[in-house]
CSV table of C-alpha atoms and ligand atoms in Angstrom, one decimal:
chain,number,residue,atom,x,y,z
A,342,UNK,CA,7.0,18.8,7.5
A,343,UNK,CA,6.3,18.1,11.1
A,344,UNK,CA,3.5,20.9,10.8
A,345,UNK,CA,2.4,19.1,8.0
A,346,UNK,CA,2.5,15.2,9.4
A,347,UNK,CA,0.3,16.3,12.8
A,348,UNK,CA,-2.0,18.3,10.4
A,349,UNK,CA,-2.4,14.8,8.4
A,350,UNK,CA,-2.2,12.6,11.9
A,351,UNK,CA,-5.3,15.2,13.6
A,352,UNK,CA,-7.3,14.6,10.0
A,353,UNK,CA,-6.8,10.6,10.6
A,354,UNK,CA,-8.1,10.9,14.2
A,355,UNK,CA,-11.2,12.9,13.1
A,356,UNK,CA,-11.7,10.5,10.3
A,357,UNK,CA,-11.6,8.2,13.1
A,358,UNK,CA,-14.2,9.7,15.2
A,359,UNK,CA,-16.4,10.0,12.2
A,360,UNK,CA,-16.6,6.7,11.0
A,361,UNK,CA,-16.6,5.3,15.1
A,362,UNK,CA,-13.5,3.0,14.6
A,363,UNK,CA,-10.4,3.0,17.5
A,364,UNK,CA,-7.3,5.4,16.0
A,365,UNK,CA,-5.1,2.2,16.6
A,366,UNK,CA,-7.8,0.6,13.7
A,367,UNK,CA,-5.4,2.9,10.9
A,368,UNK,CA,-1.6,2.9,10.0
A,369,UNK,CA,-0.1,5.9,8.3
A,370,UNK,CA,2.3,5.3,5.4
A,371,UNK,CA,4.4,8.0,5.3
A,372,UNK,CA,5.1,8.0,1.3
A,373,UNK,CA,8.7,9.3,0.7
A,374,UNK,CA,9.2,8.4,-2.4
A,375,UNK,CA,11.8,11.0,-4.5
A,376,UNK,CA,12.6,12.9,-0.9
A,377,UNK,CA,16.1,12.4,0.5
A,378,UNK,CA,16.8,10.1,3.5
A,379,UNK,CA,17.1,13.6,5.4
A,380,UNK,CA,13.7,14.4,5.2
A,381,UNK,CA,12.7,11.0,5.9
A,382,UNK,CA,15.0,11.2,9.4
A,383,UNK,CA,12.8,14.9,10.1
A,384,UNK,CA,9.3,13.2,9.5
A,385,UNK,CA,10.8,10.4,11.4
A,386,UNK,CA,12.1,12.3,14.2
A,387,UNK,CA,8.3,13.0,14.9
A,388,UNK,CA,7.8,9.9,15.9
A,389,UNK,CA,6.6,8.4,12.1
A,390,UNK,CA,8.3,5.0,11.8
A,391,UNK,CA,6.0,3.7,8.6
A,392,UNK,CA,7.7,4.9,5.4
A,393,UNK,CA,6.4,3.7,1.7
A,394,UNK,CA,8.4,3.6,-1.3
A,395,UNK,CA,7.8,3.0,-4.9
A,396,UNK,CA,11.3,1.9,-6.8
A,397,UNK,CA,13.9,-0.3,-5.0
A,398,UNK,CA,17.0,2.0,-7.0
A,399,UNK,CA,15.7,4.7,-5.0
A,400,UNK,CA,14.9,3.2,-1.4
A,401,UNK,CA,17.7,1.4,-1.0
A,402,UNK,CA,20.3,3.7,-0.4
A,403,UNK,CA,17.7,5.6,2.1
A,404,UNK,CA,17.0,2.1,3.6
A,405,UNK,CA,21.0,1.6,4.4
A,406,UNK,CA,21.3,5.6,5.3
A,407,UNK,CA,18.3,5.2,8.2
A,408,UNK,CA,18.1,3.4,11.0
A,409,UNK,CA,17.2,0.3,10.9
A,410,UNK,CA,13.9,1.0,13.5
A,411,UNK,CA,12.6,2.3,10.7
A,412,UNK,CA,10.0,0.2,9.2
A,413,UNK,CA,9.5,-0.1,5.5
A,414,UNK,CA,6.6,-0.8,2.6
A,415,UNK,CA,7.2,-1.7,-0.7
A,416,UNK,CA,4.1,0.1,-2.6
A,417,UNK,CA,5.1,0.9,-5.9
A,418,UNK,CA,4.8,-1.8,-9.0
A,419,UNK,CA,6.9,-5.2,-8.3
A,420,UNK,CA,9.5,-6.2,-11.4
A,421,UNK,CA,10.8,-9.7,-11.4
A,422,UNK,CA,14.3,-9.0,-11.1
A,423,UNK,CA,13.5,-6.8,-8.3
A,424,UNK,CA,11.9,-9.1,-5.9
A,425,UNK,CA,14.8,-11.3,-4.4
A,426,UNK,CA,16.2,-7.7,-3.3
A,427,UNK,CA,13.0,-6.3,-2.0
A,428,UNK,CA,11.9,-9.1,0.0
A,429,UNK,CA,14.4,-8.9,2.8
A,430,UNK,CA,14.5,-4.9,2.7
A,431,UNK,CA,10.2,-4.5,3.2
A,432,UNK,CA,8.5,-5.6,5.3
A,433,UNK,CA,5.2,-5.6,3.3
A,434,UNK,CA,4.7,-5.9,-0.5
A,435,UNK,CA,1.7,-3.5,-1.3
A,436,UNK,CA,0.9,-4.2,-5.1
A,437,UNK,CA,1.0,-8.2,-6.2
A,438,UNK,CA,-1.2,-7.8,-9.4
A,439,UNK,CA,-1.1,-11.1,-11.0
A,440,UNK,CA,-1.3,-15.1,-10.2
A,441,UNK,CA,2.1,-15.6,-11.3
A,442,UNK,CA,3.6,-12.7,-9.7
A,443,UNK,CA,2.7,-13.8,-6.5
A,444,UNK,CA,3.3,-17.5,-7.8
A,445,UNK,CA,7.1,-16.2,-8.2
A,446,UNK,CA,7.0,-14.1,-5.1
A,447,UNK,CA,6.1,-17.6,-2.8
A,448,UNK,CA,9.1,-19.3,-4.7
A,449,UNK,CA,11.9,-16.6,-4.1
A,450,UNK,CA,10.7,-16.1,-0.3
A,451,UNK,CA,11.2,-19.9,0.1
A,452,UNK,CA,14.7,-20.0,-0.9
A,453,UNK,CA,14.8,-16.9,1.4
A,454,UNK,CA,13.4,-18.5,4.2
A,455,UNK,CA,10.7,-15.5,4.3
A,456,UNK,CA,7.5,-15.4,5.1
A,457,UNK,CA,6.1,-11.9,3.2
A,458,UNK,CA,2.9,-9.9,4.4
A,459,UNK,CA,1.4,-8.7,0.9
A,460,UNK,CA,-1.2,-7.2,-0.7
A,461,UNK,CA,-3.5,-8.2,-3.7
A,462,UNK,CA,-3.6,-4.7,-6.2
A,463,UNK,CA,-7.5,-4.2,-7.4
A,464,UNK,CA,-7.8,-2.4,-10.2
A,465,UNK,CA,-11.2,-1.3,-9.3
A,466,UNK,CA,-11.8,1.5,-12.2
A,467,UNK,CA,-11.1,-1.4,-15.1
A,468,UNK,CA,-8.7,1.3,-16.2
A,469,UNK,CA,-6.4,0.2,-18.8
A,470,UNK,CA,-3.2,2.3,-17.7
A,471,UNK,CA,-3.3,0.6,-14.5
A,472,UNK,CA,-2.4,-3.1,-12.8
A,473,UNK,CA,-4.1,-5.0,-10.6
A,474,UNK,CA,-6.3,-7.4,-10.8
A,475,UNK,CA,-9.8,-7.3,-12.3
A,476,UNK,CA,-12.9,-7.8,-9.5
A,477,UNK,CA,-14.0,-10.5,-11.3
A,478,UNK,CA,-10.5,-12.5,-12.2
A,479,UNK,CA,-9.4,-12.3,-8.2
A,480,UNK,CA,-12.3,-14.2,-7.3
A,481,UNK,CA,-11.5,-17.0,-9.7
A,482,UNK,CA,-7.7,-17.0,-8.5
A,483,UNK,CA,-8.2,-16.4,-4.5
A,484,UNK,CA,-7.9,-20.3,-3.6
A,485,UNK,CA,-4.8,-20.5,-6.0
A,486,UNK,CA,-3.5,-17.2,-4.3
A,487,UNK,CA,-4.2,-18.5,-0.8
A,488,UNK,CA,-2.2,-22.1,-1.6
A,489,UNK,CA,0.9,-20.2,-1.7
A,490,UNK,CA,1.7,-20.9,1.8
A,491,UNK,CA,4.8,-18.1,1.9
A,492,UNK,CA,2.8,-15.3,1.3
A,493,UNK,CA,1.2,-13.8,4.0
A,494,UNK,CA,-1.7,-12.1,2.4
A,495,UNK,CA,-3.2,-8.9,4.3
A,496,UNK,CA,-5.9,-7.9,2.1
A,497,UNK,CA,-6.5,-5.9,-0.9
A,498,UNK,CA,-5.1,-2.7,-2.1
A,499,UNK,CA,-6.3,-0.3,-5.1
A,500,UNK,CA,-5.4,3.2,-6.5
A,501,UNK,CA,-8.6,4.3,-8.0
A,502,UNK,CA,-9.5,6.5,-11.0
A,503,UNK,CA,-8.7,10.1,-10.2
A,504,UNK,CA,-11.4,12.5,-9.5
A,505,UNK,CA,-12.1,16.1,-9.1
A,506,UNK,CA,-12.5,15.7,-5.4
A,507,UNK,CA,-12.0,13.3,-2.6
A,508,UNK,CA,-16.1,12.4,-2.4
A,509,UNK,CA,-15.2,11.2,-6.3
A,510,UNK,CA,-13.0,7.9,-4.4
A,511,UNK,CA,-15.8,6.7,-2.2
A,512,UNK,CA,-17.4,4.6,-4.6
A,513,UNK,CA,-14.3,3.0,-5.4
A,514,UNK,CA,-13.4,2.5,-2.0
A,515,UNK,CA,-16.4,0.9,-1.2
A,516,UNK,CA,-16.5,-1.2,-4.0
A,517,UNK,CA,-13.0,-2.6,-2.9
A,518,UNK,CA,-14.4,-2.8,0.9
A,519,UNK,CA,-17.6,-4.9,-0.7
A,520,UNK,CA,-14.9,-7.6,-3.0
A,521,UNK,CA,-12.9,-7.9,-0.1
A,522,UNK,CA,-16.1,-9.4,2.1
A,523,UNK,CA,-17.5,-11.3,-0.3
A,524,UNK,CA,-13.8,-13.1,-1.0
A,525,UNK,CA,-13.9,-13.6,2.2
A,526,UNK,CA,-17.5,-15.6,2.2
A,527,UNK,CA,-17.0,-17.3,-1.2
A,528,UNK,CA,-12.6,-18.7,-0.7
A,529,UNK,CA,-12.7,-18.0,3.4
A,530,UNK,CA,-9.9,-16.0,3.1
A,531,UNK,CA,-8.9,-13.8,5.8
A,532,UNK,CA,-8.6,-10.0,4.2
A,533,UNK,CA,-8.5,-8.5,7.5
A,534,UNK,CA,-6.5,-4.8,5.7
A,535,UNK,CA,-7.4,-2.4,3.2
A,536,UNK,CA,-4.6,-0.4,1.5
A,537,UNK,CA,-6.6,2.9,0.6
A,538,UNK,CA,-6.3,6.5,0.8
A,539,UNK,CA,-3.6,8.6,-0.8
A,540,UNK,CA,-3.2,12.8,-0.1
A,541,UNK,CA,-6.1,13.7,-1.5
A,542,UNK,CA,-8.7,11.2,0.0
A,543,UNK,CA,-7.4,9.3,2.5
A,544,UNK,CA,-9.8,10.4,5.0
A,545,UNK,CA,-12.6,9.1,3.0
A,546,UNK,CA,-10.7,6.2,2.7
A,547,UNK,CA,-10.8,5.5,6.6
A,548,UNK,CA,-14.6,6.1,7.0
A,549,UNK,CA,-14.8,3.8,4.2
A,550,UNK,CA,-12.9,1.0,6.5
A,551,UNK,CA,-9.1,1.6,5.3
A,552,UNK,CA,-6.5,0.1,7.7
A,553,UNK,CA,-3.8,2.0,5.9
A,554,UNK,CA,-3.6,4.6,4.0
A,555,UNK,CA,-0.3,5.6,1.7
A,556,UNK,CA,0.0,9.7,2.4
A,557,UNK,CA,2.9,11.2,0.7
A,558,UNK,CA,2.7,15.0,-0.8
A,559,UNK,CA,0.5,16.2,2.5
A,560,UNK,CA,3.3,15.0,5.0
A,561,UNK,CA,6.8,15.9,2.5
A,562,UNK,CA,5.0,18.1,-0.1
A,563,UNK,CA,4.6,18.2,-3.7
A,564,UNK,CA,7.1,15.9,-5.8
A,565,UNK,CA,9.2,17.7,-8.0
A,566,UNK,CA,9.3,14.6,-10.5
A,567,UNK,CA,7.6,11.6,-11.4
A,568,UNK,CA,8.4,8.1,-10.3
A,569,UNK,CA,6.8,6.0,-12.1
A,570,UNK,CA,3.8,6.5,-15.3
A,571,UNK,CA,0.7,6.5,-13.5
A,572,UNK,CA,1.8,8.6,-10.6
A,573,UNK,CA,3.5,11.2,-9.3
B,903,LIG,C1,3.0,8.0,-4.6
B,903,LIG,C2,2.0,7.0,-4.1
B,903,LIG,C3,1.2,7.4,-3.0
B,903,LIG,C4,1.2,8.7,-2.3
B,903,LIG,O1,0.6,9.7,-3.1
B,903,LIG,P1,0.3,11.2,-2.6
B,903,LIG,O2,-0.8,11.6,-3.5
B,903,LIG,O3,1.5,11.9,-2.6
B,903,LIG,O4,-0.2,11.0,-1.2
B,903,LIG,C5,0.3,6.4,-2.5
B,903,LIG,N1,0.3,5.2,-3.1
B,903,LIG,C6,1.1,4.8,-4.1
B,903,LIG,C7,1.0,3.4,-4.7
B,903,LIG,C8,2.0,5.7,-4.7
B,903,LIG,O5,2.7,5.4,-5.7
């Protein structure tokens, strides 16, 4: 694995060079969803202290087995029931996908006394077996979504359609690059992130202006099962 993560962190730096933006412009995600907290402490031990994961069951038991200079992403899909656990555990919220999930969000963290980083989930591809908002919804819910003075909104965030190859992303990244300025011009809102890039195209994803990409099965390898329905 440490092979594996300085093989991802020398890609990243190329990626880097390519597109002309600083190294410090990108944070890795080191995705560690269905790997044991010893794995996580090897990756870590590399000097990786940005770990994603996907289902609150699962991360936190890892969370409480780590140490706590470990830093944490919430990127999987947010249940209800789920959020007054996961908002003191993460420190970012990758995938809010609805109005009144992020309406709901802004109401727990104030009895919390939290002030959350998030992310707004795009489903770019209109595909039906994903969440996210739709391009064209966000921009008629961005000044309710910025009234929600809790939430301290990063940017957007998509998982596109899958392709046959990494070029087969671009499109989408760039479409999600091109909502995020024009929310900015039409509700002023300050999208400074993008959440893009996953194993297969992440480096794509940083010449098309991601700030983080979410790398999992290139750092730990491939998952032996499935977490959740749209991904493995
Ligand atoms: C699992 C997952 C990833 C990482 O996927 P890999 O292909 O293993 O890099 C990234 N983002 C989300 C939302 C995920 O659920």
């Amino acid at each position: 694995m440490a092979e594996q993560l300085g093989e991802v962190e020398s890609r990243i730096a190329a990626a880097c060079v390519r597109a002309g933006r600083p190294r410090e412009s990108v944070e890795l995600i080191a995705v560690s969803k269905t790997f044991p907290a010893e794995a996580i402490s090897e990756v870590a031990a590399c000097g990786q202290v940005l770990f994603g994961e996907s289902r609150l069951q699962e991360a936190e038991p890892k969370i409480a087995a780590l140490p706590s200079s470990i830093r944490w992403h919430f990127i999987g899909g947010v249940q209800r029931n789920k959020v007054r656990k996961i908002l003191p555990l993460f420190e970012c919220i990758h995938a809010i996908d609805s109005l009144k999930l992020a309406g709901y969000v802004d109401q727990v963290a104030a009895e919390l006394g939290l002030f959350p980083k998030v992310f707004l989930q795009v489903n770019v591809g209109g595909e039906a077996s994903k969440g996210g908002f739709e391009p064209g919804e966000i921009r008629e819910v961005m000044s309710s979504l910025l009234g929600l003075k809790r939430l301290q909104i990063q940017g957007l965030m998509t998982i596109p359609p899958a392709g046959p190859e990494a070029e087969s992303a671009r499109k989408w990244f760039v479409a999600l690059r091109e909502l995020r300025d024009q929310l900015q011009q039409e509700a002023g809102a300050a999208l400074h992130q993008l959440s893009m890039g996953m194993s297969g195209d992440y480096e794509v994803a940083i010449e098309e202006g991601a700030t983080l990409v979410r790398v999992g099965s290139a750092i730990f390898g491939n998952r032996a099962y499935r977490v959740d329905g749209e991904l493995g």
